[in-house]
mmCIF file of C-alpha atoms in Angstrom:
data_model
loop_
_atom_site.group_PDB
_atom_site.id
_atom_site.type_symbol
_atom_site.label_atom_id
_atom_site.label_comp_id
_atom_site.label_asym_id
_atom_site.label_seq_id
_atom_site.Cartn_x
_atom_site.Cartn_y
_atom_site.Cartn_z
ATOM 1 C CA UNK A 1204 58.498 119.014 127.446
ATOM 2 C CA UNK A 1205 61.205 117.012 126.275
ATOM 3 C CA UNK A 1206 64.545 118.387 125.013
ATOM 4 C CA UNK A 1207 66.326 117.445 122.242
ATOM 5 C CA UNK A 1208 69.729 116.882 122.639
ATOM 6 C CA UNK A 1209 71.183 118.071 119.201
ATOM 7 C CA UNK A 1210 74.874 116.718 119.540
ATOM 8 C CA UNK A 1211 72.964 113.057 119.555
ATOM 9 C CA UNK A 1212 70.643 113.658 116.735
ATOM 10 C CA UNK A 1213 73.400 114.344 114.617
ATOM 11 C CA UNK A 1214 75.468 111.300 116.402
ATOM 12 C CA UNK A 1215 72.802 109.338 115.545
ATOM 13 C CA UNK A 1216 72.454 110.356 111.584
ATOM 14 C CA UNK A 1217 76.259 109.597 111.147
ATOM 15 C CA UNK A 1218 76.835 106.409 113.453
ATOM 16 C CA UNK A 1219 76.045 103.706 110.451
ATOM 17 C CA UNK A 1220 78.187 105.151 108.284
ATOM 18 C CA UNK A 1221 81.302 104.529 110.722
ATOM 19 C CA UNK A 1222 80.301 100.573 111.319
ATOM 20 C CA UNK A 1223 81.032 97.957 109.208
ATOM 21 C CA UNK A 1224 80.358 98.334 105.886
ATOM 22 C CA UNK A 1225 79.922 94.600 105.022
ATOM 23 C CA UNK A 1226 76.776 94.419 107.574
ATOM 24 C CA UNK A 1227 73.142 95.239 105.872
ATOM 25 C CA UNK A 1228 71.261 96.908 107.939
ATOM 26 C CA UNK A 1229 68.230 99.452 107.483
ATOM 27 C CA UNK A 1230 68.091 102.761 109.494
ATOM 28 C CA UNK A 1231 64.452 104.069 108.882
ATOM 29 C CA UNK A 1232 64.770 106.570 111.568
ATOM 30 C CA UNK A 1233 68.340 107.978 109.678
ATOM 31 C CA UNK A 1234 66.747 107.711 106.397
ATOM 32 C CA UNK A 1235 64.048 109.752 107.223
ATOM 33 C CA UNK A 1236 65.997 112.552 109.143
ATOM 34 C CA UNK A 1237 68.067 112.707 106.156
ATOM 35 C CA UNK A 1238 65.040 113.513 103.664
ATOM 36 C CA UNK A 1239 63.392 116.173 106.165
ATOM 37 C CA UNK A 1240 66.624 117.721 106.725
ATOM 38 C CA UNK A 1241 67.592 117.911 102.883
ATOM 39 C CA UNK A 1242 64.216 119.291 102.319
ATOM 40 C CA UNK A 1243 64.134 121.896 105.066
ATOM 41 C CA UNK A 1244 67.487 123.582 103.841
ATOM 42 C CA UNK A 1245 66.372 123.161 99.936
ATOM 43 C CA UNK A 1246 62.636 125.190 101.539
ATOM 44 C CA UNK A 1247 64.970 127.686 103.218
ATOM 45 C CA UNK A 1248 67.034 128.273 100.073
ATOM 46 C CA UNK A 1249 63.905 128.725 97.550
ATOM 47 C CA UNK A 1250 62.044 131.200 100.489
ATOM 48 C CA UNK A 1251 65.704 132.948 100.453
ATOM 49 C CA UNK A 1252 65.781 133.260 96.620
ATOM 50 C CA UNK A 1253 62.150 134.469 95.933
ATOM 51 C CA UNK A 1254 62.438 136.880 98.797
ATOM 52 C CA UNK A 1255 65.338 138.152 97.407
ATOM 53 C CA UNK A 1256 64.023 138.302 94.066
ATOM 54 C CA UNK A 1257 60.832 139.943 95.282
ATOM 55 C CA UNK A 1258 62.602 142.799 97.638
ATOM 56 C CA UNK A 1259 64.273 143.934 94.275
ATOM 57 C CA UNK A 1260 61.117 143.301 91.830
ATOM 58 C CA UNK A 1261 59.838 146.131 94.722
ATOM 59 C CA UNK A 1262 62.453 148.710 94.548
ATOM 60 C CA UNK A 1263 63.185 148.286 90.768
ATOM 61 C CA UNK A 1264 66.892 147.841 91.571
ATOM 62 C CA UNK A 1265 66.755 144.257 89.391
ATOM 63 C CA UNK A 1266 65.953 146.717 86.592
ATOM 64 C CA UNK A 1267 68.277 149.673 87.498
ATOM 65 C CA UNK A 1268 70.788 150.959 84.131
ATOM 66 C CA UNK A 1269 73.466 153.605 84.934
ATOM 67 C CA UNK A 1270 71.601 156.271 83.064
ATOM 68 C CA UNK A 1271 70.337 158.949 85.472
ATOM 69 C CA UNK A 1272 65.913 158.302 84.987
ATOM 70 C CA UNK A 1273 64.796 161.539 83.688
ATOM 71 C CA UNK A 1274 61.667 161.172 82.300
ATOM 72 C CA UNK A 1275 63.257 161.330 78.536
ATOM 73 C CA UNK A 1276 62.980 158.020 76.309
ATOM 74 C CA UNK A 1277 66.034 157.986 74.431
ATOM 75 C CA UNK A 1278 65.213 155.990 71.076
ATOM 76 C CA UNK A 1279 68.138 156.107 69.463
ATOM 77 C CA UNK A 1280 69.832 154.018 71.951
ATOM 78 C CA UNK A 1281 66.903 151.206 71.936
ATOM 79 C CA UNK A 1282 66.209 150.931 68.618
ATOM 80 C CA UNK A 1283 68.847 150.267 65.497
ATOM 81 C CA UNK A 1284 67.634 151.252 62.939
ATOM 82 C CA UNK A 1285 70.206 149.593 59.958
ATOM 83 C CA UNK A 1286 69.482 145.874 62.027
ATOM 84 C CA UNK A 1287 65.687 147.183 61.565
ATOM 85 C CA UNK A 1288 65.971 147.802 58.067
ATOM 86 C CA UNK A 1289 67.858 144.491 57.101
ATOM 87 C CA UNK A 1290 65.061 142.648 58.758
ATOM 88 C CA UNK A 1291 62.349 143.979 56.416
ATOM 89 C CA UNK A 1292 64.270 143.913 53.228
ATOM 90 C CA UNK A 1293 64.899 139.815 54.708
ATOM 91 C CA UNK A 1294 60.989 139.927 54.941
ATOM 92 C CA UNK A 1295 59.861 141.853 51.941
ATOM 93 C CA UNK A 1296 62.305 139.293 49.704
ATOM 94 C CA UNK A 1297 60.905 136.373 51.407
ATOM 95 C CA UNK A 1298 57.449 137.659 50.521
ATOM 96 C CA UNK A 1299 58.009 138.766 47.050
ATOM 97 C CA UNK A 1300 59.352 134.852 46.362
ATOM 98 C CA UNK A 1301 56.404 133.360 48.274
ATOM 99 C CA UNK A 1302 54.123 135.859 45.859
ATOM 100 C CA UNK A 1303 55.961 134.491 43.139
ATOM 101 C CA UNK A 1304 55.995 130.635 44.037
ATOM 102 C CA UNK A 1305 52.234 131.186 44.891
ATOM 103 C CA UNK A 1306 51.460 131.919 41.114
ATOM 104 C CA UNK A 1307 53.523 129.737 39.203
ATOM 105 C CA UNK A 1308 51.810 127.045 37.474
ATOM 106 C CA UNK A 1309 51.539 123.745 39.595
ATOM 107 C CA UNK A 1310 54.328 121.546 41.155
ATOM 108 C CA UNK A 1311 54.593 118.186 38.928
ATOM 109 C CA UNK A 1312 56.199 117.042 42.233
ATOM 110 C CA UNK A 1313 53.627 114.875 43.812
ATOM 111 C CA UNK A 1314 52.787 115.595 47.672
ATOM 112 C CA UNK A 1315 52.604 112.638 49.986
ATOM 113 C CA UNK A 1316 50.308 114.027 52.590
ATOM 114 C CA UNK A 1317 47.684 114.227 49.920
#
């Protein structure tokens, strides 16, 4: 089996970058080491992430509070209730003025879609 002399490969990736500049020339073999090896260390990153992500999905500690779990929902801290009650006066007025607009008599503005 043949052994690949790593100091070389990467000799060989960075050589046409230290020639002249002037000089158009195609690497094929450089180009394509380049895309494999930007693609194997973006695969190696995403496996990383979702394996993190999934080890603490498992053992809930993505979720975790400070508040000691005992069993007891505590509504008062999830719910406020004056934010609560704003929104449905907001909704109830909204309604009441669609009611309203709803039985008027007929716009004498004239609608384009029609």
């Amino acid at each position: 089996m043949k052994k690949i002399n790593v100091g070389h490969v990467f000799r060989r990736m960075f050589v046409p970058f230290d020639r002249d500049k002037t000089k158009i020339s195609m690497f094929p073999d450089r180009d394509w080491m380049f895309v494999v090896v930007f693609f194997v260390i973006c695969a190696v990153v995403v496996v990383g992430v979702h394996y993190y992500l999934f080890v603490k999905l498992a053992d809930r500690a993505l979720f975790a509070n400070d508040v000691e779990n005992t069993g007891k929902i505590d509504y008062a801290s999830m719910l406020d209730v004056d934010k609560l009650k704003q929104a449905q006066q907001f909704f109830d007025s909204k309604s009441v003025a669609f009611e309203k607009a709803s039985h008027e008599d007929p716009s004498t503005i004239i609608d384009p879609s029609l």
